[in-house]
Amino acid sequence: MFQIVDTISDLHKILALWQNQTIAFVPTMGNLHAGHMALVRHARTLAERVVVSIFVNPIQFGPGEDYASYPRTLDLDALKLAAEKVDLLFTPSSKEIYPSEKKLATTVNVSGLSDILCGATRPGHFSGVATVVTLLLNLIQPQVAIFGEKDFQQLLVIRRLVADLFLPVKIVGYPTVRESDGLAMSSRNGYLNTQERKQAPCLYRALRKMCDNLVTEMNDYIKLEDICWKELSEAGFKPEYCTVRRVLDLAVPNIEDRQLVVLAAARLGKTRLIDNVQVTL
Ligand code: PAF
């Protein structure tokens, strides 16, 4: 039976009935697309119960970002989750999660990893993510939690906090789900106008090209990044970064590193898009 709760006390009443069952948890900010639904379907295969949260987390948005305009489509999302036989949808208000009006006294910050790439242009973003994910994992206490690889840096931040705090949960990354033209699915794709939507797959193409060049032993990373930057700029993007990193920790790779990931963030009009592709040399 599909149930929706929006308070912590109702959440705990239901979880108390499932004490001997395994739980897979999929945290989201809603506006669910096929990428989220793939996470949910995967969750179904990993545990007896599937819990999804929808919470547009105010503390991971910076000033001037899209917190107020972030698409909120709860009724439609609930229908989609019910159709996938999700057991429980948790949709807390901001007040429920952050009851204190004042600045949070307790936050979680994964230093280093949170300060580079997206963290450099979105200060405080990953601390907001790490704090809410820790809080949700603590409230729900799942055996496993599933996150999309599209937000690759976020996934590593979460793996790191779970490891450092010895949280008893397995973090599973799930491959990025793409539109037929390669664009990574994202709730923010809805911000693109018709022209921008046509240009948007260039981001994935540029990353793929960087991977192909790496495989053909072009290991001058700076040169590859320059090529990608130029390509994105010519396609109408304003790149924030495009870079080759180590999969393990997003450090700049040494020549002997074989497991790499190319990542980019770029603005197209008012929309900020991110994507990444992993490559083994
Ligand atoms: O990836 C997201 O949707 C959010 O960052 C998350 C993990 C649900 C935390 O708010």
Coordinates of C-alpha atoms and ligand atoms in Angstrom, one line a residue:
M1 CA 0.0 0.0 0.0
F2 CA 1.3 3.4 -1.0
Q3 CA 1.4 5.9 1.9
I4 CA 2.3 9.6 2.1
V5 CA 3.4 11.3 5.3
D6 CA 4.7 14.8 6.0
T7 CA 5.6 14.7 9.6
I8 CA 8.5 12.9 11.4
S9 CA 6.1 11.4 13.9
D10 CA 4.0 9.8 11.2
L11 CA 7.1 8.6 9.4
H12 CA 8.3 6.9 12.6
K13 CA 4.9 5.3 13.2
I14 CA 5.2 3.5 9.8
L15 CA 8.9 2.7 10.1
A16 CA 8.2 1.1 13.5
L17 CA 6.0 -1.5 11.8
W18 CA 8.9 -2.4 9.4
Q19 CA 11.5 -3.1 12.0
N20 CA 12.4 -6.5 10.7
Q21 CA 12.4 -5.5 7.0
T22 CA 15.0 -4.0 4.8
I23 CA 14.5 -0.4 3.5
A24 CA 15.9 1.1 0.3
F25 CA 15.7 4.9 0.3
V26 CA 15.7 7.3 -2.6
P27 CA 16.0 11.0 -1.5
T28 CA 14.8 13.5 -4.2
M29 CA 13.7 17.1 -4.5
G30 CA 10.7 16.0 -6.6
N31 CA 9.6 16.9 -10.2
L32 CA 10.3 13.3 -10.9
H33 CA 11.6 12.2 -14.3
A34 CA 12.7 8.9 -15.9
G35 CA 16.0 9.2 -14.1
H36 CA 14.4 9.3 -10.7
M37 CA 12.1 6.5 -11.6
A38 CA 15.1 4.3 -12.6
L39 CA 16.5 4.9 -9.1
V40 CA 13.2 3.9 -7.6
R41 CA 12.9 0.7 -9.7
H42 CA 16.5 -0.2 -8.7
A43 CA 15.6 0.5 -5.1
R44 CA 12.7 -2.0 -5.4
T45 CA 15.3 -4.8 -6.3
L46 CA 17.5 -4.0 -3.2
A47 CA 15.1 -4.2 -0.2
E48 CA 11.7 -5.2 1.0
R49 CA 10.5 -1.6 1.4
V50 CA 11.1 1.4 -0.7
V51 CA 10.9 4.9 0.9
V52 CA 11.2 8.1 -1.3
S53 CA 11.5 11.6 0.1
I54 CA 10.6 14.8 -1.7
F55 CA 12.0 17.8 -0.1
V56 CA 13.3 20.9 -1.8
N57 CA 16.1 21.6 0.6
P58 CA 16.4 25.3 1.2
I59 CA 19.9 25.2 2.6
Q60 CA 21.5 23.7 -0.5
F61 CA 20.5 26.7 -2.6
G62 CA 22.6 29.8 -2.6
P63 CA 21.3 33.4 -2.8
G64 CA 19.9 34.2 -6.2
E65 CA 19.6 30.5 -7.1
D66 CA 16.3 28.8 -8.1
Y67 CA 14.9 27.7 -4.7
A68 CA 11.7 29.7 -5.1
S69 CA 11.1 28.6 -8.7
Y70 CA 12.3 25.0 -8.4
P71 CA 9.4 22.9 -9.9
R72 CA 7.1 21.5 -7.3
T73 CA 4.8 18.8 -8.8
L74 CA 3.8 16.8 -5.8
D75 CA 0.5 15.4 -7.0
L76 CA 2.0 14.1 -10.3
D77 CA 5.1 12.8 -8.4
A78 CA 2.9 10.8 -6.0
L79 CA 1.0 9.2 -8.8
K80 CA 4.3 8.1 -10.5
L81 CA 5.6 6.7 -7.2
A82 CA 2.4 4.8 -6.4
A83 CA 2.5 3.2 -9.9
E84 CA 6.0 1.9 -9.1
K85 CA 4.8 0.4 -5.9
V86 CA 6.8 2.6 -3.6
D87 CA 5.8 1.9 0.0
L88 CA 6.2 5.3 1.5
L89 CA 6.6 8.9 0.4
F90 CA 8.0 11.4 2.9
T91 CA 7.2 15.0 2.0
P92 CA 8.2 17.1 5.0
S93 CA 7.9 20.9 5.1
S94 CA 11.0 23.1 5.7
K95 CA 9.7 23.7 9.2
E96 CA 9.5 20.0 9.9
I97 CA 13.1 19.5 8.9
Y98 CA 14.5 22.7 10.2
P99 CA 12.3 23.7 13.1
S100 CA 14.6 26.4 14.3
E101 CA 14.0 29.8 12.6
K102 CA 17.6 30.6 13.3
K103 CA 20.7 29.5 11.4
L104 CA 21.3 25.8 11.9
A105 CA 23.7 25.1 14.7
T106 CA 24.6 21.7 13.4
T107 CA 25.7 21.1 9.9
V108 CA 27.7 18.5 8.1
N109 CA 30.6 19.6 5.9
V110 CA 32.8 17.3 3.9
S111 CA 35.8 19.6 3.5
G112 CA 38.0 19.5 0.4
L113 CA 35.6 17.6 -1.8
S114 CA 32.9 20.2 -1.2
D115 CA 35.1 23.1 -2.2
I116 CA 36.1 22.2 -5.7
L117 CA 34.2 22.1 -9.1
C118 CA 30.5 22.8 -8.4
G119 CA 31.5 23.7 -4.8
A120 CA 33.7 26.5 -6.0
T121 CA 30.9 28.3 -7.8
R122 CA 28.1 27.2 -5.3
P123 CA 29.7 27.9 -1.9
G124 CA 27.7 26.1 0.9
H125 CA 25.8 23.9 -1.6
F126 CA 27.4 20.6 -0.6
S127 CA 27.3 21.4 3.0
G128 CA 23.5 21.8 2.5
V129 CA 23.3 18.5 0.7
A130 CA 25.5 16.7 3.2
T131 CA 23.4 18.1 6.1
V132 CA 20.0 17.1 4.7
V133 CA 21.2 13.7 3.5
T134 CA 22.7 12.9 7.0
L135 CA 19.5 14.1 8.6
L136 CA 17.2 12.0 6.3
L137 CA 19.4 8.9 6.6
N138 CA 19.2 9.3 10.4
L139 CA 15.4 9.7 10.3
I140 CA 14.8 6.8 8.0
Q141 CA 17.7 4.5 8.8
P142 CA 17.6 2.6 5.5
Q143 CA 20.0 -0.3 4.8
V144 CA 20.7 1.2 1.4
A145 CA 20.3 4.6 -0.3
I146 CA 20.4 5.2 -4.0
F147 CA 21.8 8.4 -5.8
G148 CA 22.1 9.2 -9.4
E149 CA 25.6 9.4 -10.9
K150 CA 24.7 12.5 -12.8
D151 CA 25.4 14.5 -9.6
F152 CA 28.8 12.7 -9.4
Q153 CA 30.4 15.1 -7.0
Q154 CA 27.4 14.9 -4.7
L155 CA 27.6 11.1 -4.8
L156 CA 31.2 11.3 -3.7
V157 CA 30.5 13.8 -0.9
I158 CA 27.7 11.5 0.4
R159 CA 30.0 8.4 0.2
R160 CA 32.6 10.3 2.1
L161 CA 30.3 11.5 4.9
V162 CA 28.9 8.0 5.3
A163 CA 32.4 6.5 5.6
D164 CA 33.7 9.2 7.9
L165 CA 30.7 9.1 10.3
F166 CA 30.4 5.3 10.1
L167 CA 26.8 5.6 9.1
P168 CA 25.3 2.1 8.8
V169 CA 24.0 2.5 5.2
K170 CA 25.2 1.3 1.8
I171 CA 25.4 4.0 -0.8
V172 CA 24.6 2.9 -4.3
G173 CA 25.3 5.0 -7.3
Y174 CA 23.0 4.6 -10.4
P175 CA 24.1 5.4 -14.0
T176 CA 22.8 8.6 -15.5
V177 CA 19.6 8.2 -17.5
R178 CA 19.7 10.2 -20.8
E179 CA 17.3 11.5 -23.4
S180 CA 17.6 9.9 -26.8
D181 CA 19.9 12.8 -27.9
G182 CA 22.2 12.2 -24.9
L183 CA 21.1 15.0 -22.6
A184 CA 21.3 13.9 -19.0
M185 CA 17.8 13.9 -17.4
S186 CA 17.4 16.7 -14.9
S187 CA 14.6 18.5 -13.3
R188 CA 16.3 21.7 -14.5
N189 CA 16.0 20.7 -18.2
G190 CA 12.5 22.1 -18.0
Y191 CA 14.0 25.6 -17.7
L192 CA 15.4 25.3 -21.3
N193 CA 13.6 27.1 -24.1
T194 CA 13.2 25.3 -27.5
Q195 CA 16.4 26.7 -28.9
E196 CA 18.4 25.9 -25.8
R197 CA 17.0 22.4 -25.6
K198 CA 18.4 21.8 -29.1
Q199 CA 21.8 23.0 -28.1
A200 CA 21.9 21.2 -24.7
P201 CA 23.1 17.8 -25.9
C202 CA 26.4 19.4 -27.0
L203 CA 27.4 19.2 -23.3
Y204 CA 27.4 15.4 -23.4
R205 CA 28.9 15.3 -26.9
A206 CA 31.8 17.5 -25.7
L207 CA 32.4 15.2 -22.7
R208 CA 32.3 12.1 -24.9
K209 CA 34.8 13.6 -27.2
M210 CA 37.1 14.4 -24.2
C211 CA 36.8 10.7 -23.2
D212 CA 37.6 9.5 -26.7
N213 CA 40.7 11.7 -26.8
L214 CA 41.8 10.3 -23.5
V215 CA 41.4 6.7 -24.7
T216 CA 43.5 7.5 -27.8
E217 CA 46.2 8.5 -25.4
M218 CA 45.9 12.2 -25.6
N219 CA 46.9 12.8 -22.0
D220 CA 47.5 16.5 -22.0
Y221 CA 44.6 17.2 -19.7
I222 CA 44.9 21.0 -19.9
K223 CA 44.7 20.8 -23.7
L224 CA 41.7 18.5 -23.6
E225 CA 40.0 20.9 -21.2
D226 CA 40.7 23.8 -23.5
I227 CA 39.2 22.0 -26.4
C228 CA 36.1 21.2 -24.5
W229 CA 35.8 24.7 -23.2
K230 CA 36.1 26.1 -26.7
E231 CA 33.5 23.7 -28.0
L232 CA 31.0 24.5 -25.3
S233 CA 31.5 28.3 -25.8
E234 CA 31.0 27.9 -29.6
A235 CA 27.8 26.0 -28.9
G236 CA 26.4 28.9 -26.9
F237 CA 27.3 27.7 -23.4
K238 CA 29.1 29.7 -20.7
P239 CA 31.3 27.0 -19.2
E240 CA 32.1 27.0 -15.4
Y241 CA 34.5 24.1 -15.7
C242 CA 35.3 21.1 -17.8
T243 CA 37.9 18.9 -16.4
V244 CA 39.5 15.4 -16.2
R245 CA 39.6 14.0 -12.7
R246 CA 40.1 10.7 -10.8
V247 CA 36.9 8.7 -10.2
L248 CA 37.9 7.9 -6.7
D249 CA 38.2 11.4 -5.2
L250 CA 38.0 14.0 -8.0
A251 CA 41.7 14.8 -7.6
V252 CA 43.7 15.9 -10.6
P253 CA 44.9 12.6 -12.1
N254 CA 48.5 11.4 -12.2
I255 CA 49.7 9.8 -15.4
E256 CA 49.3 6.3 -13.9
D257 CA 45.6 6.8 -12.9
R258 CA 43.4 4.7 -15.1
Q259 CA 39.9 5.3 -13.6
L260 CA 39.0 8.8 -14.7
V261 CA 35.9 10.9 -15.0
V262 CA 35.4 14.0 -17.2
L263 CA 33.0 16.5 -15.7
A264 CA 31.5 19.8 -16.8
A265 CA 29.2 22.5 -15.6
A266 CA 28.0 25.2 -18.0
R267 CA 25.2 27.7 -18.3
L268 CA 22.9 27.8 -21.2
G269 CA 20.8 30.9 -20.9
K270 CA 19.6 30.9 -17.3
T271 CA 19.9 27.2 -16.9
R272 CA 23.0 25.6 -15.2
L273 CA 23.6 22.1 -16.6
I274 CA 26.1 19.5 -15.3
D275 CA 27.2 16.2 -16.7
N276 CA 30.0 13.7 -16.4
V277 CA 31.3 10.6 -18.2
Q278 CA 33.5 7.9 -16.7
V279 CA 36.4 6.4 -18.6
T280 CA 38.8 3.6 -17.9
L281 CA 42.1 3.8 -19.7
Ligands
PAF1 O1 20.1 15.2 -5.8 C1 19.1 15.8 -5.2 O2 18.0 15.7 -5.6 C2 19.4 16.5 -3.8 O3 20.6 17.1 -3.8 C3 19.2 15.5 -2.6 C4 20.2 14.4 -2.6 C5 17.8 14.9 -2.6 C6 19.4 16.3 -1.3 O4 18.5 17.3 -1.2

